[in-house]
Coordinates of C-alpha atoms in Angstrom, one line a residue:
X300 CA 24.7 -173.8 -202.7
X301 CA 24.8 -169.6 -203.9
X302 CA 22.4 -168.3 -206.0
X303 CA 24.9 -168.4 -209.0
X304 CA 25.1 -164.5 -208.6
X305 CA 26.6 -164.0 -204.7
X306 CA 29.2 -166.1 -203.0
X307 CA 28.7 -168.1 -200.3
X308 CA 29.8 -167.3 -197.3
X309 CA 31.0 -170.2 -194.6
X310 CA 32.4 -169.8 -190.7
X311 CA 35.0 -171.8 -190.0
X312 CA 36.2 -170.4 -186.5
X313 CA 34.7 -169.8 -183.2
X314 CA 35.5 -167.2 -180.5
X315 CA 34.2 -165.7 -177.0
X316 CA 35.0 -163.9 -174.0
X317 CA 31.8 -163.6 -171.9
X318 CA 30.5 -162.6 -168.3
X319 CA 29.8 -167.1 -168.0
X320 CA 32.9 -168.1 -168.7
X321 CA 35.3 -166.9 -171.5
X322 CA 36.6 -169.9 -174.6
X323 CA 33.9 -170.9 -176.7
X324 CA 33.8 -174.7 -175.3
X325 CA 33.6 -173.1 -171.8
X326 CA 31.0 -170.3 -172.9
X327 CA 28.8 -172.5 -174.2
X328 CA 28.6 -175.6 -171.8
X329 CA 28.1 -172.4 -169.2
X330 CA 24.9 -171.3 -171.7
X331 CA 23.7 -174.7 -171.8
X332 CA 23.5 -175.5 -168.1
X333 CA 21.5 -173.0 -168.0
X334 CA 24.2 -170.5 -165.7
X335 CA 23.4 -167.5 -165.0
X336 CA 26.4 -164.3 -165.3
X337 CA 24.9 -161.7 -162.7
X338 CA 26.3 -160.4 -159.7
X339 CA 27.5 -157.6 -157.4
X340 CA 29.8 -154.9 -159.9
X341 CA 33.1 -156.0 -158.0
X342 CA 35.8 -153.7 -160.5
X343 CA 34.8 -150.1 -159.1
X344 CA 32.5 -149.1 -155.9
X345 CA 29.1 -148.4 -156.3
X346 CA 27.3 -146.1 -154.2
X347 CA 23.7 -146.8 -152.5
X348 CA 23.5 -143.6 -155.0
X349 CA 23.5 -145.9 -158.4
X350 CA 19.5 -147.1 -158.7
X351 CA 21.4 -150.2 -160.2
X352 CA 24.1 -152.0 -158.7
X353 CA 24.4 -155.2 -160.0
X354 CA 26.1 -156.7 -164.0
X355 CA 27.8 -159.2 -166.0
X356 CA 31.0 -159.0 -165.2
X357 CA 34.1 -161.3 -167.6
X358 CA 34.9 -162.8 -164.7
X359 CA 39.2 -163.7 -164.1
X360 CA 40.0 -162.6 -167.4
X361 CA 43.9 -163.1 -168.1
X362 CA 45.1 -161.7 -171.5
X363 CA 48.1 -162.4 -171.3
X364 CA 48.4 -166.2 -173.3
X365 CA 47.4 -163.1 -176.1
X366 CA 48.6 -160.3 -174.8
X367 CA 52.2 -159.1 -173.6
X368 CA 52.3 -156.7 -170.5
X369 CA 52.8 -153.6 -172.2
X370 CA 49.8 -154.3 -174.8
X371 CA 47.5 -155.2 -171.6
X372 CA 48.6 -151.2 -170.2
X373 CA 47.6 -149.6 -173.8
X374 CA 44.6 -151.4 -175.0
X375 CA 41.3 -150.7 -174.0
X376 CA 39.6 -153.7 -171.5
X377 CA 37.0 -153.9 -175.0
X378 CA 40.0 -153.8 -177.4
X379 CA 41.7 -156.9 -175.1
X380 CA 38.5 -158.8 -175.0
X381 CA 38.8 -158.4 -179.4
X382 CA 41.8 -159.3 -179.2
X383 CA 41.1 -163.1 -177.6
X384 CA 38.4 -163.4 -178.8
X385 CA 40.3 -163.2 -182.5
X386 CA 42.8 -165.2 -181.4
X387 CA 40.4 -168.4 -180.7
X388 CA 38.7 -167.5 -183.6
X389 CA 41.8 -167.9 -185.9
X390 CA 43.1 -171.0 -183.9
X391 CA 39.6 -172.3 -184.6
X392 CA 40.1 -171.9 -188.0
X393 CA 43.6 -173.6 -188.5
X394 CA 44.9 -169.4 -189.1
X395 CA 48.0 -167.5 -188.2
X396 CA 47.1 -164.8 -191.0
X397 CA 46.5 -165.0 -194.9
X398 CA 46.8 -168.7 -196.0
X399 CA 48.6 -169.2 -199.3
X400 CA 46.9 -168.6 -201.5
X401 CA 44.5 -165.4 -200.2
X402 CA 46.2 -162.8 -200.8
X403 CA 46.8 -160.4 -197.1
X404 CA 44.8 -157.6 -199.1
X405 CA 42.0 -159.9 -199.4
X406 CA 41.7 -160.7 -195.2
X407 CA 40.2 -158.0 -193.8
X408 CA 38.1 -157.8 -190.0
X409 CA 35.7 -156.9 -189.4
X410 CA 33.9 -155.5 -185.3
X411 CA 31.2 -153.6 -184.1
X412 CA 31.2 -152.1 -180.8
X413 CA 28.7 -149.2 -179.2
X414 CA 31.0 -147.1 -177.1
X415 CA 35.0 -148.6 -178.0
X416 CA 36.5 -147.2 -174.9
X417 CA 34.2 -145.9 -172.6
X418 CA 36.6 -146.6 -169.2
X419 CA 39.4 -145.3 -171.5
X420 CA 37.7 -142.1 -172.0
X421 CA 36.8 -141.5 -168.5
X422 CA 39.5 -142.3 -167.1
X423 CA 41.5 -139.7 -169.0
X424 CA 38.7 -137.2 -168.6
X425 CA 39.4 -137.1 -164.9
X426 CA 42.8 -136.7 -165.2
X427 CA 42.2 -133.2 -167.2
X428 CA 39.9 -132.2 -164.7
X429 CA 42.2 -133.0 -161.7
X430 CA 45.5 -132.6 -162.9
X431 CA 44.9 -130.7 -166.1
X432 CA 45.8 -131.2 -170.4
X433 CA 49.8 -132.2 -169.6
X434 CA 49.0 -135.1 -167.6
X435 CA 47.0 -136.8 -170.4
X436 CA 48.0 -140.3 -171.5
X437 CA 49.5 -139.8 -175.6
X438 CA 47.6 -143.3 -175.8
X439 CA 44.6 -141.6 -175.2
X440 CA 43.1 -141.1 -178.4
X441 CA 44.1 -144.9 -180.0
X442 CA 42.9 -146.1 -176.5
X443 CA 39.6 -144.8 -176.9
X444 CA 38.5 -145.1 -180.0
X445 CA 36.1 -147.4 -181.1
X446 CA 37.8 -148.3 -184.2
X447 CA 40.9 -149.5 -182.8
X448 CA 39.4 -152.8 -182.0
X449 CA 39.6 -154.1 -185.9
X450 CA 43.0 -151.9 -186.4
X451 CA 44.9 -153.8 -183.7
X452 CA 43.4 -157.2 -184.5
X453 CA 44.6 -156.1 -188.4
X454 CA 47.8 -155.4 -187.2
X455 CA 48.1 -158.9 -185.2
X456 CA 47.6 -161.1 -188.6
X457 CA 49.0 -158.9 -191.3
X458 CA 44.7 -158.5 -192.8
X459 CA 44.9 -155.5 -195.3
X460 CA 41.6 -155.8 -196.7
X461 CA 38.9 -154.2 -195.4
X462 CA 39.2 -152.7 -192.3
X463 CA 36.1 -150.9 -189.8
X464 CA 33.9 -150.6 -187.3
X465 CA 30.2 -150.9 -187.0
X466 CA 28.5 -148.4 -184.4
X467 CA 24.7 -148.6 -184.2
X468 CA 23.8 -149.8 -181.2
X469 CA 23.3 -152.7 -179.2
X470 CA 22.5 -153.9 -183.7
X471 CA 26.4 -152.8 -184.3
X472 CA 27.9 -156.5 -183.7
X473 CA 25.1 -158.2 -186.3
X474 CA 26.2 -155.2 -188.7
X475 CA 29.3 -155.7 -188.3
X476 CA 28.5 -159.5 -189.7
X477 CA 26.3 -158.6 -192.2
X478 CA 28.7 -156.4 -194.1
X479 CA 31.3 -158.6 -193.3
X480 CA 29.0 -161.6 -195.2
X481 CA 28.3 -158.5 -197.8
X482 CA 32.0 -158.1 -198.8
X483 CA 33.2 -161.4 -199.4
X484 CA 30.1 -162.7 -202.0
X485 CA 30.7 -159.0 -203.5
X486 CA 34.3 -159.8 -203.8
X487 CA 35.8 -157.8 -201.7
X488 CA 37.3 -160.2 -199.6
X489 CA 38.0 -163.9 -199.7
X490 CA 38.6 -164.4 -195.2
X491 CA 36.9 -161.9 -192.6
X492 CA 37.6 -161.4 -189.5
X493 CA 33.8 -160.3 -187.9
X494 CA 31.7 -159.7 -184.9
X495 CA 31.9 -157.3 -182.1
X496 CA 33.1 -156.2 -178.8
X497 CA 32.1 -153.8 -175.6
X498 CA 33.4 -153.3 -172.2
X499 CA 31.0 -150.3 -170.6
X500 CA 30.4 -151.7 -167.1
X501 CA 32.3 -148.2 -165.8
X502 CA 30.1 -145.9 -163.2
X503 CA 29.6 -143.0 -165.7
X504 CA 27.4 -145.9 -168.6
X505 CA 26.6 -146.9 -165.4
X506 CA 24.6 -144.0 -164.2
X507 CA 23.2 -143.1 -167.8
X508 CA 21.5 -146.5 -168.4
X509 CA 19.9 -146.1 -163.8
X510 CA 19.4 -142.8 -165.7
X511 CA 17.2 -143.2 -167.7
X512 CA 15.7 -146.3 -166.1
X513 CA 16.9 -149.1 -168.6
X514 CA 18.6 -151.4 -165.7
X515 CA 17.8 -153.8 -163.4
X516 CA 17.4 -153.2 -160.1
X517 CA 17.0 -156.5 -158.6
X518 CA 19.9 -155.9 -156.5
X519 CA 19.5 -158.1 -153.7
X520 CA 18.8 -160.7 -155.7
X521 CA 21.7 -160.0 -159.6
X522 CA 22.2 -163.9 -161.1
X523 CA 18.1 -163.4 -161.8
X524 CA 17.9 -160.2 -162.3
X525 CA 18.2 -161.0 -166.6
X526 CA 15.2 -162.6 -166.6
X527 CA 13.7 -161.9 -170.6
X528 CA 10.0 -162.4 -171.0
X529 CA 9.2 -162.9 -167.3
X530 CA 5.8 -160.6 -166.3
X531 CA 8.0 -159.3 -163.5
X532 CA 11.0 -157.8 -165.7
X533 CA 12.9 -154.9 -164.9
X534 CA 14.9 -154.3 -167.1
X535 CA 18.4 -155.2 -168.8
X536 CA 21.6 -157.1 -167.0
X537 CA 25.2 -155.0 -168.5
X538 CA 27.0 -157.0 -169.9
X539 CA 30.6 -156.8 -171.2
X540 CA 32.4 -159.5 -174.1
X541 CA 33.2 -160.2 -177.2
X542 CA 32.7 -162.7 -179.9
X543 CA 34.5 -163.4 -183.4
X544 CA 33.2 -166.0 -186.4
X545 CA 35.9 -166.4 -189.3
X546 CA 33.8 -165.7 -192.2
X547 CA 35.4 -167.4 -195.5
X548 CA 34.0 -167.9 -199.4
X549 CA 33.5 -171.0 -199.5
X550 CA 35.7 -172.2 -201.7
X551 CA 38.2 -170.9 -199.8
X552 CA 37.7 -172.4 -197.5
X553 CA 36.9 -176.0 -198.9
X554 CA 40.8 -175.8 -201.0
X555 CA 42.5 -174.8 -197.9
X556 CA 40.4 -178.1 -196.3
X557 CA 38.8 -175.9 -193.4
X558 CA 36.5 -177.6 -191.0
X559 CA 33.1 -175.3 -191.8
X560 CA 30.9 -175.4 -188.5
X561 CA 27.8 -173.6 -190.5
X562 CA 26.8 -170.8 -192.2
X563 CA 25.8 -167.5 -192.6
X564 CA 23.0 -167.0 -194.7
X565 CA 21.0 -164.0 -194.5
X566 CA 21.2 -160.7 -193.6
X567 CA 18.1 -157.9 -192.3
X568 CA 18.6 -154.3 -191.3
X569 CA 16.2 -151.9 -190.6
X570 CA 14.9 -149.3 -188.3
X571 CA 12.5 -148.0 -186.6
X572 CA 12.0 -144.2 -187.4
X573 CA 9.7 -144.3 -184.2
X574 CA 11.6 -143.3 -180.6
X575 CA 14.9 -142.8 -179.8
X576 CA 14.7 -145.7 -177.0
X577 CA 11.5 -147.2 -176.8
X578 CA 10.7 -149.8 -180.2
X579 CA 7.8 -149.3 -182.6
X580 CA 4.7 -151.6 -180.5
X581 CA 4.1 -154.3 -182.6
X582 CA 8.1 -154.3 -183.8
X583 CA 7.7 -153.2 -187.4
X584 CA 11.4 -152.3 -187.6
X585 CA 12.3 -155.4 -186.1
X586 CA 9.4 -157.2 -188.8
X587 CA 10.7 -155.7 -191.9
X588 CA 15.0 -157.6 -190.7
X589 CA 13.8 -160.2 -189.9
X590 CA 11.6 -160.2 -193.3
X591 CA 15.2 -159.4 -195.3
X592 CA 17.9 -162.0 -193.3
X593 CA 14.5 -164.9 -194.7
X594 CA 14.7 -163.7 -198.1
X595 CA 17.6 -162.6 -198.6
X596 CA 18.4 -166.3 -197.7
X597 CA 16.2 -167.5 -200.0
X598 CA 15.1 -169.3 -197.2
X599 CA 10.7 -169.2 -195.7
X600 CA 8.8 -169.5 -192.3
X601 CA 8.5 -172.6 -192.0
X602 CA 12.6 -173.7 -192.5
X603 CA 13.1 -172.0 -188.8
X604 CA 13.6 -173.7 -186.0
X605 CA 15.1 -171.4 -183.2
X606 CA 15.3 -167.5 -183.0
X607 CA 18.2 -166.2 -180.4
X608 CA 16.3 -163.4 -179.7
X609 CA 17.2 -159.6 -178.9
X610 CA 15.1 -160.6 -175.3
X611 CA 16.9 -158.5 -173.9
X612 CA 14.5 -158.0 -170.0
X613 CA 13.2 -154.5 -170.5
X614 CA 9.0 -154.5 -170.6
X615 CA 8.7 -152.9 -173.8
X616 CA 11.3 -154.8 -176.2
X617 CA 10.0 -158.3 -174.9
X618 CA 6.6 -157.5 -176.2
X619 CA 7.1 -155.6 -179.3
X620 CA 10.3 -158.6 -180.8
X621 CA 7.6 -160.8 -179.7
X622 CA 4.7 -159.5 -181.6
X623 CA 7.4 -159.2 -184.4
X624 CA 8.2 -162.8 -184.1
X625 CA 4.2 -164.0 -184.7
X626 CA 4.1 -161.2 -187.2
X627 CA 6.6 -162.6 -189.8
X628 CA 6.6 -166.5 -189.1
X629 CA 2.9 -166.9 -188.6
X630 CA 1.6 -169.8 -188.1
X631 CA 5.0 -171.5 -187.5
X632 CA 5.6 -168.5 -184.7
X633 CA 4.5 -171.9 -182.2
X634 CA 6.6 -174.7 -183.1
X635 CA 10.1 -172.5 -182.6
X636 CA 12.0 -172.2 -180.6
X637 CA 12.7 -168.8 -179.5
X638 CA 15.1 -168.4 -176.8
X639 CA 17.0 -165.3 -174.8
X640 CA 21.1 -165.8 -173.8
X641 CA 20.6 -162.7 -172.2
X642 CA 19.0 -164.1 -169.0
X643 CA 22.8 -165.6 -168.6
X644 CA 24.9 -163.3 -170.6
X645 CA 22.9 -159.8 -169.6
X646 CA 23.8 -158.0 -173.0
X647 CA 26.7 -157.3 -174.1
X648 CA 24.7 -153.9 -175.6
X649 CA 27.1 -153.4 -179.4
X650 CA 29.0 -157.0 -178.7
X651 CA 25.5 -158.9 -178.0
X652 CA 24.8 -159.3 -181.9
X653 CA 28.4 -161.6 -182.3
X654 CA 28.4 -163.2 -179.3
X655 CA 24.9 -165.0 -180.5
X656 CA 25.6 -165.2 -184.0
X657 CA 28.3 -167.4 -182.4
X658 CA 25.2 -169.3 -180.0
X659 CA 23.1 -169.9 -183.3
X660 CA 26.3 -171.9 -185.4
X661 CA 26.7 -174.0 -182.0
X662 CA 22.5 -174.7 -181.8
X663 CA 23.0 -175.8 -186.1
X664 CA 26.1 -177.9 -185.4
X665 CA 25.3 -179.2 -181.9
X666 CA 21.5 -179.7 -182.0
X667 CA 21.2 -178.3 -178.9
X668 CA 19.5 -174.6 -177.7
X669 CA 20.3 -172.6 -174.4
X670 CA 17.7 -172.1 -172.3
X671 CA 16.4 -168.7 -171.2
X672 CA 16.6 -168.9 -167.6
X673 CA 14.4 -167.0 -165.1
X674 CA 11.6 -167.1 -166.9
X675 CA 9.0 -168.3 -164.1
X676 CA 5.6 -165.6 -164.4
X677 CA 4.2 -166.3 -167.8
X678 CA 3.6 -162.6 -169.1
X679 CA 0.4 -163.7 -171.5
X680 CA 1.8 -160.5 -174.1
X681 CA 5.0 -162.6 -174.7
X682 CA 3.2 -165.9 -175.6
X683 CA 6.2 -167.5 -177.5
X684 CA 8.2 -171.4 -176.3
X685 CA 11.3 -169.3 -174.9
X686 CA 12.3 -172.8 -173.7
X687 CA 12.0 -172.0 -170.1
X688 CA 11.9 -175.5 -168.8
X689 CA 15.5 -175.9 -169.9
X690 CA 17.9 -177.0 -172.8
X691 CA 16.3 -178.3 -176.1
X692 CA 17.4 -181.5 -178.0
X693 CA 16.6 -180.7 -181.5
X694 CA 17.2 -180.3 -184.9
X695 CA 18.7 -176.4 -186.5
X696 CA 18.3 -176.1 -189.9
X697 CA 17.8 -172.6 -189.9
X698 CA 18.5 -169.9 -187.2
X699 CA 17.4 -166.0 -186.3
X700 CA 19.0 -164.1 -184.7
X701 CA 18.2 -160.4 -183.5
X702 CA 19.3 -157.2 -182.5
X703 CA 17.5 -154.7 -182.5
X704 CA 18.8 -150.8 -181.2
X705 CA 18.7 -147.2 -179.4
X706 CA 18.1 -144.8 -182.4
X707 CA 15.2 -147.7 -183.8
X708 CA 18.4 -149.8 -185.3
X709 CA 17.3 -153.2 -186.0
X710 CA 19.5 -156.4 -187.9
X711 CA 18.3 -160.0 -188.1
X712 CA 20.9 -163.1 -189.2
X713 CA 20.0 -165.9 -191.0
X714 CA 22.1 -168.9 -189.7
X715 CA 22.2 -172.0 -191.4
X716 CA 23.1 -175.2 -190.8
X717 CA 26.0 -177.2 -192.4
X718 CA 24.8 -180.6 -194.1

């Protein structure tokens, strides 16, 4: 139940587009099986000049069941991912628009993304330089702008309520879900489609992250390159995809007889105020976000069963996140499972938080926690239980989902099991 001062927010629908599968059922089965999503980049050629030539691509993506040929031509890949994930979430929730008794003005969309239509941006820059300004597409701006994804979803479903995009690097979609939670709690909307989307596996983005030395260079074994918390980790593997959730005020969901999958119970956010890319060594900002989520959920450390860690496979993040978890949970940290599904999906940047929130809902619902694969060499500074030995069968009453972004942005969602 809520606290009497704000509305309780439940989840009634889920949608996924991930490197380990399109659709919740397919992706979830792959995650439980420990299926790696990494491989050599196939969508364009990367020369030997690129230190990293691997990524977690969404393979065989075909949006034609949701989009017509004209839409496919006019929508950037990141927007197509969002529309496909939103369509699955809406269908899962038994919705085709605002349900009877809910005004379209109280039905909103809030999706996070780190960069938006970067593939379109790169393509049109090349056209400008090679062929001049008159050959730039009239669809360049609406294809590129980050807020087009929730805009297109709102058009499809007639959602005239709150509609915008959060941009906070790799915390973008966790912020989106947290903001959507607040919008419903305070009564500004009854139903929100929320989550995130990203499609940044492009030549320029690969070059940019490689220049930062943020990505793994384990090109000879891409399926093992994302190895969160392993002593031999050498950076993240870029992923792409989308996750969407249907959030509803509990009274609205119950009135229409919706199936309730879980509850977004709390949200915390903070800033490191430390460095443009590196987390603070002790994870001070991450600690604040986790404490905020627990406080917001009226929960204690002892109630936490599972943390879907940010767990990027970079040397600094995994170490500082481990320290932050120990600082927040105290002795309870030794009995909870701290998994990183990025070991399989790679790092979906702005979409990561949404995909991992979906994972937390499923973990609570099914009582199963996906493994962290590729953790073969224990790091003494990463000394928690990361489920490296396989899927865990366990009751998950309360899960935390951590998302941290460049610039020191931190977001944490608290997910509760529906009793």
